[in-house]
Coordinates of C-alpha atoms in Angstrom, one line a residue:
X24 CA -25.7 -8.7 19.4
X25 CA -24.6 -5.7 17.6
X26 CA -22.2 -6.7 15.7
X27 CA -20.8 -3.2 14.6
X28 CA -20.4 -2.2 18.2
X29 CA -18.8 -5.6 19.3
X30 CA -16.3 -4.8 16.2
X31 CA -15.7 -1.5 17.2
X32 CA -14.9 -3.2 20.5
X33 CA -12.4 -5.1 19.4
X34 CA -10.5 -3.1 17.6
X35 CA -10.2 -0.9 20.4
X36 CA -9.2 -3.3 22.2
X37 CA -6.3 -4.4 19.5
X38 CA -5.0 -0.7 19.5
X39 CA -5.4 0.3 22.6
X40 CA -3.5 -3.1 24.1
X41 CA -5.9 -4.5 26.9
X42 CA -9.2 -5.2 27.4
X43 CA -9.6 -2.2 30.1
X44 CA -8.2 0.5 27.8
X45 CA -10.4 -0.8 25.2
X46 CA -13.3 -0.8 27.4
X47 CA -12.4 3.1 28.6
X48 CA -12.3 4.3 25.1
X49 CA -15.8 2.9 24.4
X50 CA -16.8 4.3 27.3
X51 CA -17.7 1.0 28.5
X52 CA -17.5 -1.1 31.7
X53 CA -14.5 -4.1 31.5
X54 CA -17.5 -6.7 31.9
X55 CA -19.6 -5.1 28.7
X56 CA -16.6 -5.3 26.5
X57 CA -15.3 -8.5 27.7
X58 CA -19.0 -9.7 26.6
X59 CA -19.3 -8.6 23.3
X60 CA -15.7 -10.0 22.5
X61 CA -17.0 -13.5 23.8
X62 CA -20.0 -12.9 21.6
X63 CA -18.1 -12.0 18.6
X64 CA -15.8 -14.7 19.2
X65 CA -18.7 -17.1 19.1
X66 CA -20.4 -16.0 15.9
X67 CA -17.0 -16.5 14.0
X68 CA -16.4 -19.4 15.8
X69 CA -12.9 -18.8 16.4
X70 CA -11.0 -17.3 19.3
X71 CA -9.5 -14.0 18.2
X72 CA -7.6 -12.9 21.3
X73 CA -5.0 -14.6 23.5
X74 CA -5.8 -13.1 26.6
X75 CA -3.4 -13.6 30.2
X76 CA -2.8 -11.1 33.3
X77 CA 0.1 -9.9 31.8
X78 CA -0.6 -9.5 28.0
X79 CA -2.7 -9.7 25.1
X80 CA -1.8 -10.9 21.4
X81 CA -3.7 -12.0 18.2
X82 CA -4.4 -15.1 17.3
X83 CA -4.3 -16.2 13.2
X84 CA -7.9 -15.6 12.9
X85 CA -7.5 -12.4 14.9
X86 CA -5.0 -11.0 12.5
X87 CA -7.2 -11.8 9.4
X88 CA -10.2 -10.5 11.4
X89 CA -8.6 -7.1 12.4
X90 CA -8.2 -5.7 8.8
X91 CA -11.5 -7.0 7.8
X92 CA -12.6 -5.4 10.8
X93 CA -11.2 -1.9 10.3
X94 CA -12.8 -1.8 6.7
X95 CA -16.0 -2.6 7.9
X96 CA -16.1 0.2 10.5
X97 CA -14.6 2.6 7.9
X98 CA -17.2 1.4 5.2
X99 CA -20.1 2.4 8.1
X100 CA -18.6 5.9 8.8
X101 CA -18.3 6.5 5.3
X102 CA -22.0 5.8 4.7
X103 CA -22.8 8.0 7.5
X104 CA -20.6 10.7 5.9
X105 CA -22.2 10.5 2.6
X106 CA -24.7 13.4 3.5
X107 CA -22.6 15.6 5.1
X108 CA -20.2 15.0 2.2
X109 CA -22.5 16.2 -0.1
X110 CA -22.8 19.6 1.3
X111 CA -19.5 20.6 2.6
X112 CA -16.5 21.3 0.0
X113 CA -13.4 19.8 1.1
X114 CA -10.8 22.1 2.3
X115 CA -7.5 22.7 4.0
X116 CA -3.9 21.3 3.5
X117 CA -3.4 17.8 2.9
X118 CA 0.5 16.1 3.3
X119 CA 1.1 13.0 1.1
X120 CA 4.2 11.0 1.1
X121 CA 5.1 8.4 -1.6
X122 CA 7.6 6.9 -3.7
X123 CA 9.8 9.2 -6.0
X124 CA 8.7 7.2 -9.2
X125 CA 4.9 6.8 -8.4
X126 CA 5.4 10.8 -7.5
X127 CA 6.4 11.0 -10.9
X128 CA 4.0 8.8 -12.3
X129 CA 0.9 9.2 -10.6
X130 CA 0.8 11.7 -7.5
X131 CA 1.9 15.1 -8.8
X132 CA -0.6 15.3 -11.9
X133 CA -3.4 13.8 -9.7
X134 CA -2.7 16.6 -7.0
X135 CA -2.8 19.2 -9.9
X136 CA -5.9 18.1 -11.0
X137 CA -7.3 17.6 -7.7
X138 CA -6.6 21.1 -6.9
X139 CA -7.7 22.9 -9.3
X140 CA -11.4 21.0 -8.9
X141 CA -10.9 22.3 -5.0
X142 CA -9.7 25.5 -4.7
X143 CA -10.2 25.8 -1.1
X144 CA -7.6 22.8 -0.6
X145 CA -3.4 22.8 -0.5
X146 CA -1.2 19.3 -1.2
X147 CA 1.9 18.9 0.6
X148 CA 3.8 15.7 -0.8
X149 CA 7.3 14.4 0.9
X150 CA 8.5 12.2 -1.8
X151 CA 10.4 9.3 0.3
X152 CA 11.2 6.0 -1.0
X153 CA 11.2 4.6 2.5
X154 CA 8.6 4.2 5.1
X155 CA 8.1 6.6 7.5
X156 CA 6.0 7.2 10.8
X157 CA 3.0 8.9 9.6
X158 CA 2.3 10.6 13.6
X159 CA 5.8 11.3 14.0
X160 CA 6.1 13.1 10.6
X161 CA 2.9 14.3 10.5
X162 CA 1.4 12.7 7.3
X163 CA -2.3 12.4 6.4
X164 CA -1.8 9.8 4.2
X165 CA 1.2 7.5 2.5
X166 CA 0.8 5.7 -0.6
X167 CA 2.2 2.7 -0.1
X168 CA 3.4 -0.1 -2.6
X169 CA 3.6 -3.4 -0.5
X170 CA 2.1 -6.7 0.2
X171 CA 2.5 -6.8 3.9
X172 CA 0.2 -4.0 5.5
X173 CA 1.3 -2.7 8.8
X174 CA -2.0 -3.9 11.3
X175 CA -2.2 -0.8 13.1
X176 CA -2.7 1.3 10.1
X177 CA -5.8 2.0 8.0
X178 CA -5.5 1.3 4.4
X179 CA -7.7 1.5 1.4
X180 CA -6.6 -0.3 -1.8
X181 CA -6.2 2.1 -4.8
X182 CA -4.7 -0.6 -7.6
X183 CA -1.8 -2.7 -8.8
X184 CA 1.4 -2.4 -9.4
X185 CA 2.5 -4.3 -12.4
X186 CA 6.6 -4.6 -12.7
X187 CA 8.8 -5.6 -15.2
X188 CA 12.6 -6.6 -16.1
X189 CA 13.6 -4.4 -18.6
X190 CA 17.0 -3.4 -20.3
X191 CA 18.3 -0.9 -23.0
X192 CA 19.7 -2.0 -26.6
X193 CA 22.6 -1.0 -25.9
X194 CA 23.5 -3.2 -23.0
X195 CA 21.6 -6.4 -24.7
X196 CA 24.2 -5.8 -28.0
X197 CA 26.9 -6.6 -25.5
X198 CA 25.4 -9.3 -23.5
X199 CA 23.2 -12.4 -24.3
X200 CA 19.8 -12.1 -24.2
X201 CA 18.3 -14.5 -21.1
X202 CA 16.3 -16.5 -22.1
X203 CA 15.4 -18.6 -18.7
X204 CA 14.9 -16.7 -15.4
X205 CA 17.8 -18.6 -14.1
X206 CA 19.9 -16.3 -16.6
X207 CA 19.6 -13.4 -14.4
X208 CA 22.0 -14.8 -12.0
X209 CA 25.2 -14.5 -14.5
X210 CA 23.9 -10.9 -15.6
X211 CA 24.4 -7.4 -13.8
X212 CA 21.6 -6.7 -12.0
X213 CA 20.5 -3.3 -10.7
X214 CA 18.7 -4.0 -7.8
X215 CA 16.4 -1.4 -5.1
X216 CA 17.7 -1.6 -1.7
X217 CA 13.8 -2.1 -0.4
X218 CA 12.3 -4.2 -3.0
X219 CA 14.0 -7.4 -4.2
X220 CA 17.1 -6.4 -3.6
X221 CA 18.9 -9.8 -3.9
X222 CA 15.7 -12.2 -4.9
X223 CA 13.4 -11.6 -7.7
X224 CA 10.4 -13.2 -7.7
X225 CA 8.3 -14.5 -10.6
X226 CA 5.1 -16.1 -11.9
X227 CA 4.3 -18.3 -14.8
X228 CA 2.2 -20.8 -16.4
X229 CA 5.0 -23.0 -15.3
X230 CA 4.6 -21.7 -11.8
X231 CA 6.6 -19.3 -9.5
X232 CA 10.2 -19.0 -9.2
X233 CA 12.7 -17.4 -7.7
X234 CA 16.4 -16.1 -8.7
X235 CA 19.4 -14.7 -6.8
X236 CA 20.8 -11.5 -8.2
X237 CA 23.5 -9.0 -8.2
X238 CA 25.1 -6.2 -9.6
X239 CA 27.8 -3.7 -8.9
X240 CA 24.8 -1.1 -8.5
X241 CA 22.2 -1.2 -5.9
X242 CA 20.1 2.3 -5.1
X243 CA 16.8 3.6 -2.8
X244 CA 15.1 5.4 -5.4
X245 CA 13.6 3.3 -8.6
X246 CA 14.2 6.1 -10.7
X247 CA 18.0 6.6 -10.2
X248 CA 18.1 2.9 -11.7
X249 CA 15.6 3.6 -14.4
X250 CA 18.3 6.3 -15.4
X251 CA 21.0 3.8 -15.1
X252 CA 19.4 1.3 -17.4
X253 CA 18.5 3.7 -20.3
X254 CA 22.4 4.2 -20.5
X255 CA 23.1 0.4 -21.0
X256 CA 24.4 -0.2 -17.0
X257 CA 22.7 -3.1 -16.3
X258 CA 18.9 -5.0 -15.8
X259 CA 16.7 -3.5 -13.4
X260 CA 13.3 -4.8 -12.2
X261 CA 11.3 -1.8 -12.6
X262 CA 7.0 -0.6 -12.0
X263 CA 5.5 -1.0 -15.4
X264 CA 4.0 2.9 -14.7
X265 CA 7.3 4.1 -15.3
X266 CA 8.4 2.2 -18.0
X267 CA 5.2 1.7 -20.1
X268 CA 6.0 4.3 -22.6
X269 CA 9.9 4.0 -22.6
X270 CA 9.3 -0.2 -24.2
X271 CA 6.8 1.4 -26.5
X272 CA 9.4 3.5 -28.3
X273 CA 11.6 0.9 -27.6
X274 CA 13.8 2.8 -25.4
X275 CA 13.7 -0.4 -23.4
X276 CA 13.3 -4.2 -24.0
X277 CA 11.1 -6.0 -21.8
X278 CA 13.1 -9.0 -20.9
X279 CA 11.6 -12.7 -20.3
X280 CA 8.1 -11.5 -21.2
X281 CA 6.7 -15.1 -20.4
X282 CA 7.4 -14.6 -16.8
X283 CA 5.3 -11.5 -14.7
X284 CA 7.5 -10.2 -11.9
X285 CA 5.3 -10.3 -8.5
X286 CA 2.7 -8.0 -8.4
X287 CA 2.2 -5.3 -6.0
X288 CA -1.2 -3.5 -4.2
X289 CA -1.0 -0.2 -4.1
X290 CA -2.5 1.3 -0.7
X291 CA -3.7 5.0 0.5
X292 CA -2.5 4.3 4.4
X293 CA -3.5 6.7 7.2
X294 CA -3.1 6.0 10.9
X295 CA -6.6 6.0 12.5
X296 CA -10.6 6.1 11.3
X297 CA -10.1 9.6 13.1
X298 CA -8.0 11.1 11.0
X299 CA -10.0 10.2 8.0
X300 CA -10.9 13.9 7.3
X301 CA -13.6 15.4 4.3
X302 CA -10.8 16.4 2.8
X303 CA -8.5 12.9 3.2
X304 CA -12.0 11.3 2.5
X305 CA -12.7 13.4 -0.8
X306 CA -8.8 13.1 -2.2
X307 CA -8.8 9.5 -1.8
X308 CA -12.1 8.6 -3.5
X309 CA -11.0 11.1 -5.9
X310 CA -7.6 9.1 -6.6
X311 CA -9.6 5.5 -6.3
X312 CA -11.7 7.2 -9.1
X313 CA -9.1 8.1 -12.1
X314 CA -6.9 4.7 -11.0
X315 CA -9.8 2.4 -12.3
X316 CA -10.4 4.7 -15.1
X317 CA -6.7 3.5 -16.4
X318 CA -5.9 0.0 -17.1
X319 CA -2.2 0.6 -16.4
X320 CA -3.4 0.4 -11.9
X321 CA -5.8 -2.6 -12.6

């Protein structure tokens, strides 16, 4: 069997919702597809497809497979690539969308340096601290800070996203310091109205846990509350890219230091292996690149 064709089977199958449509855009008959499924199926021993007349859905091994799957096929293309890479300079415009803090942090000196290596290129970057529909809005690639990927997307994993709970002098001389995790609870919190916003999750040599907070200050954009916790407003749960310097000059106290908020992946997501352009290719390994070069994304 070929298994790289039988995986580029069924993904095509996955995206394009049935086992005919899948078949079509392999140019394919029904019967071919249908039997390099079965043989796929067979050498990982595990069904991957629920299949009836009317629809078609994943199975738990079919989920963990499709991912797998999708990296595998990109891995292939990008080996194919690596010639044609070598010869042609990227070019053209590239539009980014990400967070406003990792914008802050990360993006907009990255795109600056990235540009001026490539002069032939352009960066458009929509700073949104929500996710968006990357066809709709016509995005070439989102960085993404999650731990639940969307399935039909592509994504490449570009680091980590440490966080921490963090709070100003000035508002810990007017409240007690917490000492447990559980102390959190009686404290105003300020919380991001995507991530955590009334459960903060934590990880210790004690093991995880989990506290309920609130506050009278809840906001979409991280940054907004990093402001609001240098003027003594409250505890926020903030990425440790955007903090790192303000503890070291002790701006801000890093709060309960035994206990490592949950830790986040941070993804380059684009919509389909077709999209993956020289130039989305290029700014991507380029980004991968200076991340590991920092220990702050490991």
């Amino acid at each position: 069997m070929d298994r790289l064709t039988a995986l580029q089977v069924f993904v095509a199958v996955v995206e394009q919702g049935s086992l005919t449509a899948g078949a079509e855009r392999m140019d394919m008959s029904r019967a071919m597809a249908s039997r390099y499924l079965a043989e796929l199926e067979h050498w990982m021993g595990s069904r991957l497809l629920q299949r009836t007349t009317r629809r078609q859905s994943l199975t738990d091994a079919g989920e963990q497979a499709l991912q797998r799957a999708r990296d595998m096929l990109a891995l292939e293309q990008e080996l194919g690539d690596i010639g044609a890479r070598q010869q042609q300079a990227p070019k053209g415009l590239l539009r980014i969308t990400c967070s406003y803090s990792l914008a802050a942090a990360l993006l907009c000196d990255a795109a600056s340096e990235y540009l001026a290596r490539w002069p032939g290129t352009a960066i458009d970057i929509l700073q949104l601290d929500k996710t968006v529909n990357l066809v709709e809005e016509r995005i070439d690639l989102a960085l993404r800070i999650t731990n639940e990927l969307d399935p039909n997307l592509i994504a490449r994993r570009l680091g980590t996203c440490h966080s921490v709970i963090c709070a100003s002098p000035d508002y810990l001389q007017q409240h007690p310091l917490p000492q447990r995790v559980e102390d959190l609870a009686s404290h105003n919190c300020l919380t991001h109205s995507y991530v955590g916003k009334s459960l903060w999750q934590f990880a210790s040599e004690q093991g995880p846990a989990s506290v309920a907070v609130s506050g009278h200050l809840s906001a979409n954009d991280a940054n907004l509350l990093l402001q609001a916790t240098l003027k003594g407003k409250g505890i926020s749960l903030q990425p440790l890219y955007s903090v790192h310097q303000l503890l070291a000059s002790g701006q801000l106290i890093r709060l309960l230091p035994d206990w490592a908020p949950m830790t986040m992946s941070i993804y380059g997501v684009y919509s389909h292996r077709r999209q993956m352009t020289p130039l989305l290719r290029s700014f991507l390994d380029f980004l991968l690149t200076r991340m590991a070069a920092e220990p702050l994304w490991q």
